[in-house]
Structures are given as structure tokens and as C-alpha cells.
Amino acid sequence: MVHGKIPERQRSDEEKAMKQLTYNSNAWASFSFANNATILAQVLDLADEAFEPLKAIPGFSAFFSFQAISREIIQHMRLYGGNVLGIDPNRNIFWLNYGVSYSNAADDELVYSTTRAYFEKVEQYTRSTGQHETFIYMNYALPTQKVIESYGQENVDFLRTVSKKYDPKQVFQRLVPGGFKLGPVRPSTDGDPVSI
């Protein structure tokens, strides 16, 4: 059982260590789209164009990982507890996980702005072709991506209801800093969670 909060100094030290490990040398991001060879080729062509300026950054290295998620996987999810991620159960999709590493923290803004611009182009393209999937894979998402919202409002409402029921003091939403949280749920003064 968890008692109390993590001491402020310890949490502060851990946050500093994580920033040094995470933000000074790499960036991760994720998005999803229909499993379609034409779409995949265009996504890669857009990457070649978008990331050309980053090749001059010291220590630059990039990779793309495509994870295919079939209709059958989603249907099994529904059989064994639901599809709380909000993934379209009627089509096969790809999760694209993108990572880039580089040597100098001074390049953070260039890397992040280039990544955001690339994602905006991919989203425009996949939406214009009807192949966009809103789901964002949490483990590789940029800190600015709206991961929880990508599950759809009905699923977010369900997760909040479960959170209120099984974690009425919202320990799992408040105890650990950073990451993606359900919000907006907060404990009231009488112990009952309140939606903000």
C-alpha cells in the first residue's frame, strides 16, 4: 500500500535525471493510419522531405517502427474487455513510432518543431484520403500529443468513471509527476472525486 507522497526533493532529483536522459538527446512520437501500401509510401516520402534539415545536426539518427494492428486483434480486444483505445474495429491499421537521437540539447526546438510539422503534414494527408486513425500509442508519444483524448470522448468518460470508482483519491493521477493523465478529475475536500 502507498502511504503519503514522494518527498519533494527526491521527486525533483528524479525529474532532473529523467530530463537529462530523455530530453537532451532524443525525441519520440507516434501516430496511426490505415494499413495501406500507398499511404505508407507517402508517409515515408514526407519523412524524407521533412527530416532533410536534421541530417546536419551532430549525432543525428532517426528510425521508424511500424506496428501492424489487424481487425482480428481489435475484435479480440472487444471480446476480452472492450476497445477502450477507440481503434476502428473495421480496418487494419499501422502504429508509426518515430524516434530521433542527436547530441546537443540546443537542437531540441528544431527537432520538436520539425517533428510536429511532419506530423501535421501526415495528418492532413491521411485525413484527406480517409485513412487517418486518431489513436496515438502512448509509449512513444511526444509530450505535446493528446494521447488520452485520442481514445475518443466515450472511452475517456469510461476511464474517468473507472478511475473515480477504484481510485477515489486519484492517487494514480497525482502521485507520479509527468506522463499522460486522465484529467480533469480531482479529489474534492470530502474525498469524492469531482470532474473539473
PDB file of C-alpha atoms in Angstrom:
ATOM      1  CA  MET A   1       0.000   0.000   0.000  1.00  0.00           C
ATOM      2  CA  VAL A   2       1.222   3.502  -0.841  1.00  0.00           C
ATOM      3  CA  HIS A   3       1.374   5.933   2.064  1.00  0.00           C
ATOM      4  CA  GLY A   4       1.897   9.633   1.504  1.00  0.00           C
ATOM      5  CA  LYS A   5       3.657  11.478  -1.262  1.00  0.00           C
ATOM      6  CA  ILE A   6       7.103  11.099  -2.758  1.00  0.00           C
ATOM      7  CA  PRO A   7       9.302  13.667  -0.957  1.00  0.00           C
ATOM      8  CA  GLU A   8       9.611  16.868  -2.997  1.00  0.00           C
ATOM      9  CA  ARG A   9      13.429  16.790  -3.101  1.00  0.00           C
ATOM     10  CA  GLN A  10      13.516  13.167  -4.274  1.00  0.00           C
ATOM     11  CA  ARG A  11      10.859  13.862  -6.912  1.00  0.00           C
ATOM     12  CA  SER A  12      12.761  16.954  -8.073  1.00  0.00           C
ATOM     13  CA  ASP A  13      16.019  14.994  -8.379  1.00  0.00           C
ATOM     14  CA  GLU A  14      14.262  12.222 -10.295  1.00  0.00           C
ATOM     15  CA  GLU A  15      12.639  14.736 -12.669  1.00  0.00           C
ATOM     16  CA  LYS A  16      16.020  16.343 -13.371  1.00  0.00           C
ATOM     17  CA  ALA A  17      17.579  12.946 -14.063  1.00  0.00           C
ATOM     18  CA  MET A  18      14.732  11.993 -16.410  1.00  0.00           C
ATOM     19  CA  LYS A  19      15.025  15.286 -18.311  1.00  0.00           C
ATOM     20  CA  GLN A  20      18.723  14.679 -18.803  1.00  0.00           C
ATOM     21  CA  LEU A  21      18.090  11.155 -20.056  1.00  0.00           C
ATOM     22  CA  THR A  22      15.034  11.941 -22.149  1.00  0.00           C
ATOM     23  CA  TYR A  23      15.012  15.489 -23.455  1.00  0.00           C
ATOM     24  CA  ASN A  24      18.639  16.310 -24.098  1.00  0.00           C
ATOM     25  CA  SER A  25      19.295  13.734 -26.766  1.00  0.00           C
ATOM     26  CA  ASN A  26      16.180  12.185 -28.258  1.00  0.00           C
ATOM     27  CA  ALA A  27      12.555  12.624 -29.237  1.00  0.00           C
ATOM     28  CA  TRP A  28       9.807  10.070 -29.733  1.00  0.00           C
ATOM     29  CA  ALA A  29       6.416  10.442 -31.357  1.00  0.00           C
ATOM     30  CA  SER A  30       3.590   8.246 -32.576  1.00  0.00           C
ATOM     31  CA  PHE A  31       0.507   8.265 -34.780  1.00  0.00           C
ATOM     32  CA  SER A  32      -1.768   5.809 -36.569  1.00  0.00           C
ATOM     33  CA  PHE A  33      -3.256   5.358 -40.026  1.00  0.00           C
ATOM     34  CA  ALA A  34      -4.813   2.688 -42.220  1.00  0.00           C
ATOM     35  CA  ASN A  35      -2.660  -0.242 -43.252  1.00  0.00           C
ATOM     36  CA  ASN A  36      -2.333   0.678 -46.897  1.00  0.00           C
ATOM     37  CA  ALA A  37       0.786   0.476 -49.110  1.00  0.00           C
ATOM     38  CA  THR A  38       0.098   3.792 -50.863  1.00  0.00           C
ATOM     39  CA  ILE A  39      -0.360   5.616 -47.556  1.00  0.00           C
ATOM     40  CA  LEU A  40       2.762   4.019 -46.112  1.00  0.00           C
ATOM     41  CA  ALA A  41       4.861   5.071 -49.124  1.00  0.00           C
ATOM     42  CA  GLN A  42       3.598   8.659 -48.864  1.00  0.00           C
ATOM     43  CA  VAL A  43       4.266   8.779 -45.098  1.00  0.00           C
ATOM     44  CA  LEU A  44       7.878   7.743 -45.772  1.00  0.00           C
ATOM     45  CA  ASP A  45       8.251  10.219 -48.662  1.00  0.00           C
ATOM     46  CA  LEU A  46       7.002  13.013 -46.400  1.00  0.00           C
ATOM     47  CA  ALA A  47       9.577  11.933 -43.797  1.00  0.00           C
ATOM     48  CA  ASP A  48      12.444  12.118 -46.293  1.00  0.00           C
ATOM     49  CA  GLU A  49      11.431  15.662 -47.166  1.00  0.00           C
ATOM     50  CA  ALA A  50      10.661  16.828 -43.613  1.00  0.00           C
ATOM     51  CA  PHE A  51      13.779  15.495 -41.921  1.00  0.00           C
ATOM     52  CA  GLU A  52      16.352  16.564 -44.503  1.00  0.00           C
ATOM     53  CA  PRO A  53      17.333  19.651 -42.408  1.00  0.00           C
ATOM     54  CA  LEU A  54      18.002  17.465 -39.361  1.00  0.00           C
ATOM     55  CA  LYS A  55      20.711  15.453 -41.111  1.00  0.00           C
ATOM     56  CA  ALA A  56      23.195  18.264 -40.385  1.00  0.00           C
ATOM     57  CA  ILE A  57      22.639  18.029 -36.616  1.00  0.00           C
ATOM     58  CA  PRO A  58      25.576  16.419 -34.763  1.00  0.00           C
ATOM     59  CA  GLY A  59      24.841  12.823 -33.819  1.00  0.00           C
ATOM     60  CA  PHE A  60      21.587  12.728 -35.805  1.00  0.00           C
ATOM     61  CA  SER A  61      19.978   9.311 -36.203  1.00  0.00           C
ATOM     62  CA  ALA A  62      16.335   8.534 -36.941  1.00  0.00           C
ATOM     63  CA  PHE A  63      14.204   5.434 -37.175  1.00  0.00           C
ATOM     64  CA  PHE A  64      10.626   4.467 -37.922  1.00  0.00           C
ATOM     65  CA  SER A  65       8.906   1.431 -36.484  1.00  0.00           C
ATOM     66  CA  PHE A  66       5.615   0.305 -37.995  1.00  0.00           C
ATOM     67  CA  GLN A  67       3.436  -1.989 -35.945  1.00  0.00           C
ATOM     68  CA  ALA A  68       0.570  -3.568 -37.847  1.00  0.00           C
ATOM     69  CA  ILE A  69      -2.662  -3.977 -35.878  1.00  0.00           C
ATOM     70  CA  SER A  70      -5.217  -6.203 -37.574  1.00  0.00           C
ATOM     71  CA  ARG A  71      -9.003  -6.166 -37.307  1.00  0.00           C
ATOM     72  CA  GLU A  72      -8.694  -9.541 -35.598  1.00  0.00           C
ATOM     73  CA  ILE A  73      -6.596  -8.072 -32.785  1.00  0.00           C
ATOM     74  CA  ILE A  74      -9.162  -5.336 -32.204  1.00  0.00           C
ATOM     75  CA  GLN A  75     -12.006  -7.857 -32.298  1.00  0.00           C
ATOM     76  CA  HIS A  76     -10.202  -9.945 -29.650  1.00  0.00           C
ATOM     77  CA  MET A  77      -9.816  -6.825 -27.522  1.00  0.00           C
ATOM     78  CA  ARG A  78     -13.576  -6.340 -27.715  1.00  0.00           C
ATOM     79  CA  LEU A  79     -14.204  -9.951 -26.688  1.00  0.00           C
ATOM     80  CA  TYR A  80     -11.918  -9.696 -23.666  1.00  0.00           C
ATOM     81  CA  GLY A  81     -12.839  -6.392 -22.108  1.00  0.00           C
ATOM     82  CA  GLY A  82     -13.519  -3.858 -24.823  1.00  0.00           C
ATOM     83  CA  ASN A  83     -11.769  -1.425 -27.080  1.00  0.00           C
ATOM     84  CA  VAL A  84     -11.038   1.423 -24.687  1.00  0.00           C
ATOM     85  CA  LEU A  85      -8.360   2.728 -27.079  1.00  0.00           C
ATOM     86  CA  GLY A  86     -11.059   3.696 -29.575  1.00  0.00           C
ATOM     87  CA  ILE A  87      -9.391   1.969 -32.522  1.00  0.00           C
ATOM     88  CA  ASP A  88     -11.633   1.433 -35.550  1.00  0.00           C
ATOM     89  CA  PRO A  89     -12.512  -2.291 -35.414  1.00  0.00           C
ATOM     90  CA  ASN A  90     -13.355  -2.427 -39.129  1.00  0.00           C
ATOM     91  CA  ARG A  91      -9.929  -1.876 -40.645  1.00  0.00           C
ATOM     92  CA  ASN A  92      -6.297  -2.849 -40.307  1.00  0.00           C
ATOM     93  CA  ILE A  93      -4.030  -0.058 -39.116  1.00  0.00           C
ATOM     94  CA  PHE A  94      -0.395   0.851 -38.577  1.00  0.00           C
ATOM     95  CA  TRP A  95       1.018   2.455 -35.471  1.00  0.00           C
ATOM     96  CA  LEU A  96       4.015   4.502 -36.523  1.00  0.00           C
ATOM     97  CA  ASN A  97       6.579   5.023 -33.792  1.00  0.00           C
ATOM     98  CA  TYR A  98       9.199   7.569 -34.705  1.00  0.00           C
ATOM     99  CA  GLY A  99      12.423   8.230 -32.857  1.00  0.00           C
ATOM    100  CA  VAL A 100      15.357  10.520 -33.412  1.00  0.00           C
ATOM    101  CA  SER A 101      18.512  10.937 -31.403  1.00  0.00           C
ATOM    102  CA  TYR A 102      21.050  13.735 -31.535  1.00  0.00           C
ATOM    103  CA  SER A 103      23.961  15.015 -29.500  1.00  0.00           C
ATOM    104  CA  ASN A 104      23.095  18.554 -28.465  1.00  0.00           C
ATOM    105  CA  ALA A 105      20.175  19.703 -26.299  1.00  0.00           C
ATOM    106  CA  ALA A 106      20.407  23.056 -28.090  1.00  0.00           C
ATOM    107  CA  ASP A 107      18.800  21.295 -31.072  1.00  0.00           C
ATOM    108  CA  ASP A 108      15.658  20.345 -29.119  1.00  0.00           C
ATOM    109  CA  GLU A 109      13.431  23.045 -30.592  1.00  0.00           C
ATOM    110  CA  LEU A 110      14.478  22.300 -34.170  1.00  0.00           C
ATOM    111  CA  VAL A 111      13.868  18.570 -33.675  1.00  0.00           C
ATOM    112  CA  TYR A 112      10.494  19.045 -31.970  1.00  0.00           C
ATOM    113  CA  SER A 113       9.236  21.683 -34.402  1.00  0.00           C
ATOM    114  CA  THR A 114      10.321  19.548 -37.377  1.00  0.00           C
ATOM    115  CA  THR A 115       8.564  16.522 -35.874  1.00  0.00           C
ATOM    116  CA  ARG A 116       5.363  18.494 -35.227  1.00  0.00           C
ATOM    117  CA  ALA A 117       5.386  19.897 -38.770  1.00  0.00           C
ATOM    118  CA  TYR A 118       5.894  16.403 -40.190  1.00  0.00           C
ATOM    119  CA  PHE A 119       3.002  15.017 -38.162  1.00  0.00           C
ATOM    120  CA  GLU A 120       0.750  17.856 -39.306  1.00  0.00           C
ATOM    121  CA  LYS A 121       1.540  17.008 -42.946  1.00  0.00           C
ATOM    122  CA  VAL A 122       0.920  13.304 -42.374  1.00  0.00           C
ATOM    123  CA  GLU A 123      -2.331  14.033 -40.572  1.00  0.00           C
ATOM    124  CA  GLN A 124      -3.507  16.326 -43.391  1.00  0.00           C
ATOM    125  CA  TYR A 125      -2.640  13.681 -45.958  1.00  0.00           C
ATOM    126  CA  THR A 126      -4.203  10.729 -44.120  1.00  0.00           C
ATOM    127  CA  ARG A 127      -7.359  12.738 -43.337  1.00  0.00           C
ATOM    128  CA  SER A 128      -7.683  13.873 -46.966  1.00  0.00           C
ATOM    129  CA  THR A 129      -7.585  10.240 -48.085  1.00  0.00           C
ATOM    130  CA  GLY A 130      -9.901   8.960 -45.337  1.00  0.00           C
ATOM    131  CA  GLN A 131      -7.086   6.830 -43.888  1.00  0.00           C
ATOM    132  CA  HIS A 132      -6.398   8.714 -40.637  1.00  0.00           C
ATOM    133  CA  GLU A 133      -6.746   6.892 -37.315  1.00  0.00           C
ATOM    134  CA  THR A 134      -6.984   9.076 -34.201  1.00  0.00           C
ATOM    135  CA  PHE A 135      -5.327   6.590 -31.828  1.00  0.00           C
ATOM    136  CA  ILE A 136      -1.886   7.633 -30.501  1.00  0.00           C
ATOM    137  CA  TYR A 137       0.348   4.971 -28.951  1.00  0.00           C
ATOM    138  CA  MET A 138       1.238   6.324 -25.511  1.00  0.00           C
ATOM    139  CA  ASN A 139       4.688   4.774 -25.043  1.00  0.00           C
ATOM    140  CA  TYR A 140       6.246   6.740 -27.912  1.00  0.00           C
ATOM    141  CA  ALA A 141       4.134   9.906 -27.970  1.00  0.00           C
ATOM    142  CA  LEU A 142       5.565  13.400 -27.886  1.00  0.00           C
ATOM    143  CA  PRO A 143       4.781  15.125 -24.584  1.00  0.00           C
ATOM    144  CA  THR A 144       2.556  17.542 -26.535  1.00  0.00           C
ATOM    145  CA  GLN A 145       0.438  14.835 -28.197  1.00  0.00           C
ATOM    146  CA  LYS A 146      -3.084  14.372 -26.832  1.00  0.00           C
ATOM    147  CA  VAL A 147      -2.846  10.654 -26.146  1.00  0.00           C
ATOM    148  CA  ILE A 148      -5.794  10.133 -23.797  1.00  0.00           C
ATOM    149  CA  GLU A 149      -8.078  12.286 -25.959  1.00  0.00           C
ATOM    150  CA  SER A 150      -7.181  10.102 -28.966  1.00  0.00           C
ATOM    151  CA  TYR A 151      -9.235   7.284 -27.399  1.00  0.00           C
ATOM    152  CA  GLY A 152     -12.476   9.203 -28.032  1.00  0.00           C
ATOM    153  CA  GLN A 153     -14.725  11.008 -25.570  1.00  0.00           C
ATOM    154  CA  GLU A 154     -16.865   7.952 -24.750  1.00  0.00           C
ATOM    155  CA  ASN A 155     -13.776   5.943 -23.786  1.00  0.00           C
ATOM    156  CA  VAL A 156     -12.249   8.826 -21.828  1.00  0.00           C
ATOM    157  CA  ASP A 157     -15.519   9.185 -19.894  1.00  0.00           C
ATOM    158  CA  PHE A 158     -15.463   5.432 -19.184  1.00  0.00           C
ATOM    159  CA  LEU A 159     -11.844   5.598 -17.946  1.00  0.00           C
ATOM    160  CA  ARG A 160     -12.703   8.532 -15.678  1.00  0.00           C
ATOM    161  CA  THR A 161     -15.654   6.600 -14.239  1.00  0.00           C
ATOM    162  CA  VAL A 162     -13.419   3.598 -13.536  1.00  0.00           C
ATOM    163  CA  SER A 163     -10.777   5.886 -12.051  1.00  0.00           C
ATOM    164  CA  LYS A 164     -13.315   7.528  -9.734  1.00  0.00           C
ATOM    165  CA  LYS A 165     -14.626   4.131  -8.622  1.00  0.00           C
ATOM    166  CA  TYR A 166     -11.320   2.338  -7.976  1.00  0.00           C
ATOM    167  CA  ASP A 167      -9.086   5.300  -7.151  1.00  0.00           C
ATOM    168  CA  PRO A 168     -11.389   7.777  -5.368  1.00  0.00           C
ATOM    169  CA  LYS A 169      -8.472   9.822  -4.020  1.00  0.00           C
ATOM    170  CA  GLN A 170      -6.905   9.961  -7.510  1.00  0.00           C
ATOM    171  CA  VAL A 171      -3.547   8.639  -6.275  1.00  0.00           C
ATOM    172  CA  PHE A 172      -2.636   7.312  -9.734  1.00  0.00           C
ATOM    173  CA  GLN A 173      -3.429  10.658 -11.342  1.00  0.00           C
ATOM    174  CA  ARG A 174      -1.477  12.775  -8.840  1.00  0.00           C
ATOM    175  CA  LEU A 175       1.307  10.757  -7.195  1.00  0.00           C
ATOM    176  CA  VAL A 176       3.725  10.431 -10.105  1.00  0.00           C
ATOM    177  CA  PRO A 177       4.677  13.606 -11.980  1.00  0.00           C
ATOM    178  CA  GLY A 178       4.737  13.697 -15.769  1.00  0.00           C
ATOM    179  CA  GLY A 179       3.246  11.272 -18.222  1.00  0.00           C
ATOM    180  CA  PHE A 180      -0.245  11.249 -19.654  1.00  0.00           C
ATOM    181  CA  LYS A 181      -3.066  11.557 -17.147  1.00  0.00           C
ATOM    182  CA  LEU A 182      -6.826  11.217 -17.421  1.00  0.00           C
ATOM    183  CA  GLY A 183      -7.633  14.677 -16.085  1.00  0.00           C
ATOM    184  CA  PRO A 184      -9.783  16.512 -15.471  1.00  0.00           C
ATOM    185  CA  VAL A 185     -10.588  14.555 -12.314  1.00  0.00           C
ATOM    186  CA  ARG A 186      -9.580  15.879  -8.919  1.00  0.00           C
ATOM    187  CA  PRO A 187     -10.423  14.829  -5.386  1.00  0.00           C
ATOM    188  CA  SER A 188     -12.923  17.006  -3.558  1.00  0.00           C
ATOM    189  CA  THR A 189     -12.434  18.079   0.029  1.00  0.00           C
ATOM    190  CA  ASP A 190     -14.860  15.371   1.193  1.00  0.00           C
ATOM    191  CA  GLY A 191     -12.929  12.623  -0.635  1.00  0.00           C
ATOM    192  CA  ASP A 192     -15.312  12.240  -3.583  1.00  0.00           C
ATOM    193  CA  PRO A 193     -13.623  12.927  -6.945  1.00  0.00           C
ATOM    194  CA  VAL A 194     -15.017  15.863  -8.843  1.00  0.00           C
ATOM    195  CA  SER A 195     -14.852  16.405 -12.596  1.00  0.00           C
ATOM    196  CA  ILE A 196     -13.330  19.758 -13.472  1.00  0.00           C
TER     197      ILE A 196
END
